Coordinates of C-alpha atoms in Angstrom, one line a residue:
X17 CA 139.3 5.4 208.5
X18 CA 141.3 8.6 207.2
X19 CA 144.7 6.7 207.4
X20 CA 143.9 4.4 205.7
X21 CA 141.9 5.9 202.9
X22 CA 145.4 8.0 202.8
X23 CA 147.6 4.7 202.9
X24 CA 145.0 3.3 199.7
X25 CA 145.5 5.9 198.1
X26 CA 149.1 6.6 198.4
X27 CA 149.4 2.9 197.4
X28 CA 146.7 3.7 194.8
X29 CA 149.3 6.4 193.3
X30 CA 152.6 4.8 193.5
X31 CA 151.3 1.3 191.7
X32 CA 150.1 4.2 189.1
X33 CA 153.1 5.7 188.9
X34 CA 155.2 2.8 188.7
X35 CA 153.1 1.3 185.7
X36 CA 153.8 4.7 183.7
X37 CA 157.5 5.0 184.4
X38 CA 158.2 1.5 183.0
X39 CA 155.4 1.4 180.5
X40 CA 157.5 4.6 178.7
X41 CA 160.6 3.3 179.7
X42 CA 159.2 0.2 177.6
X43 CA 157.2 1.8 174.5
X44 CA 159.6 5.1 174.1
X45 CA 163.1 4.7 175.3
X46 CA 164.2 1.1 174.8
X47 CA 164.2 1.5 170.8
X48 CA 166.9 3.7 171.5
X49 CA 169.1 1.0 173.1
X50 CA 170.8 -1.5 171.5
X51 CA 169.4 -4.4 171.0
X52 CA 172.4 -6.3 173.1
X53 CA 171.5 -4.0 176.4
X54 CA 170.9 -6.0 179.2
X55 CA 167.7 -2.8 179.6
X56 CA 166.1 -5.7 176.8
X57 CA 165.6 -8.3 179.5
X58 CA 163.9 -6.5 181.9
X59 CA 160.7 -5.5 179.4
X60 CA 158.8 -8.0 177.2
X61 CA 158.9 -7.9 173.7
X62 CA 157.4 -4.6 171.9
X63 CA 154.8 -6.5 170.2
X64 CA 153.0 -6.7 173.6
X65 CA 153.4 -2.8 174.3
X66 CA 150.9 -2.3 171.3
X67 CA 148.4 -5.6 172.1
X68 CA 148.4 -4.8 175.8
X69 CA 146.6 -1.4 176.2
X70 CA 144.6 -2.4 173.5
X71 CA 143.2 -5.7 175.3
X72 CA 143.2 -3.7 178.3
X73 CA 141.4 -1.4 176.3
X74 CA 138.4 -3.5 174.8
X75 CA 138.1 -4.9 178.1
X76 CA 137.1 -1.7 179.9
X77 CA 135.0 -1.0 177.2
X78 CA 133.2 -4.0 177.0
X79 CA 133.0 -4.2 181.5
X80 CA 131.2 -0.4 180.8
X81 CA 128.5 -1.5 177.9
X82 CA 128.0 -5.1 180.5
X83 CA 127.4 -2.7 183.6
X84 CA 125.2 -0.6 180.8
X85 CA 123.5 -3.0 180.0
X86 CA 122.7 -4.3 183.0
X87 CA 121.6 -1.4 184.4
X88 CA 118.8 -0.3 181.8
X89 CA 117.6 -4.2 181.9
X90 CA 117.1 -4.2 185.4
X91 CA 115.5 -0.2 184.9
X92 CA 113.2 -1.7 182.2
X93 CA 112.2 -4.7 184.7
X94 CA 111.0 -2.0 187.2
X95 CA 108.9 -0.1 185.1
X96 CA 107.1 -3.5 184.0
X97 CA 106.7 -4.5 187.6
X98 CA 105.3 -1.1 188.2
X99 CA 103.0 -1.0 185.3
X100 CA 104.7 2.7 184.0
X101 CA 105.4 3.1 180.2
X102 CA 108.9 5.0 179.4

C-alpha cells in the first residue's frame, strides 16, 4: 500500500505542478509575446485565465457550504431522533 500511496502522490504532485507552470506561463508571461507567437496557440484566450479560477473558485465554495450543510442537517436529525435540545 506504501508504493502506491507514493506513486498517488507523486502523480498527485506532478499534475499540480504541471497546472502551475502553464497556468503562469498563461496569465504572466504570454502578454509579453507578440501576439503573432506561435506560444498563442498553445493557451486559450486570456479571458478564460480570469473566469476559470473564479468558476473553479465558486464551485469549491459552494461543494464546502453543500457538505456544510449537509452535515448540520443530518446533526440536527439526530438530536430530534434522540429527543436532546442543542
Amino acid at each position: 500500500m506504501a508504493a502506491s500511496d507514493k506513486l498517488l502522490g507523486s502523480a498527485m504532485l506532478a499534475a499540480a505542478a504541471f497546472v502551475f507552470v502553464y497556468y503562469t506561463v498563461w496569465a504572466l508571461f504570454l502578454p509579453f509575446f507578440s501576439p503573432s507567437s506561435p506560444a498563442h496557440a498553445l493557451f486559450p484566450p486570456r479571458a478564460y485565465a480570469v473566469r476559470l479560477p473564479a468558476a473553479l473558485l465558486l464551485l469549491g465554495l459552494a461543494g464546502v457550504a453543500l457538505f456544510f450543510a449537509r452535515v448540520s442537517a443530518a446533526e440536527a436529525r439526530k438530536r430530534r431522533a434522540s429527543g436532546k435540545k442543542a
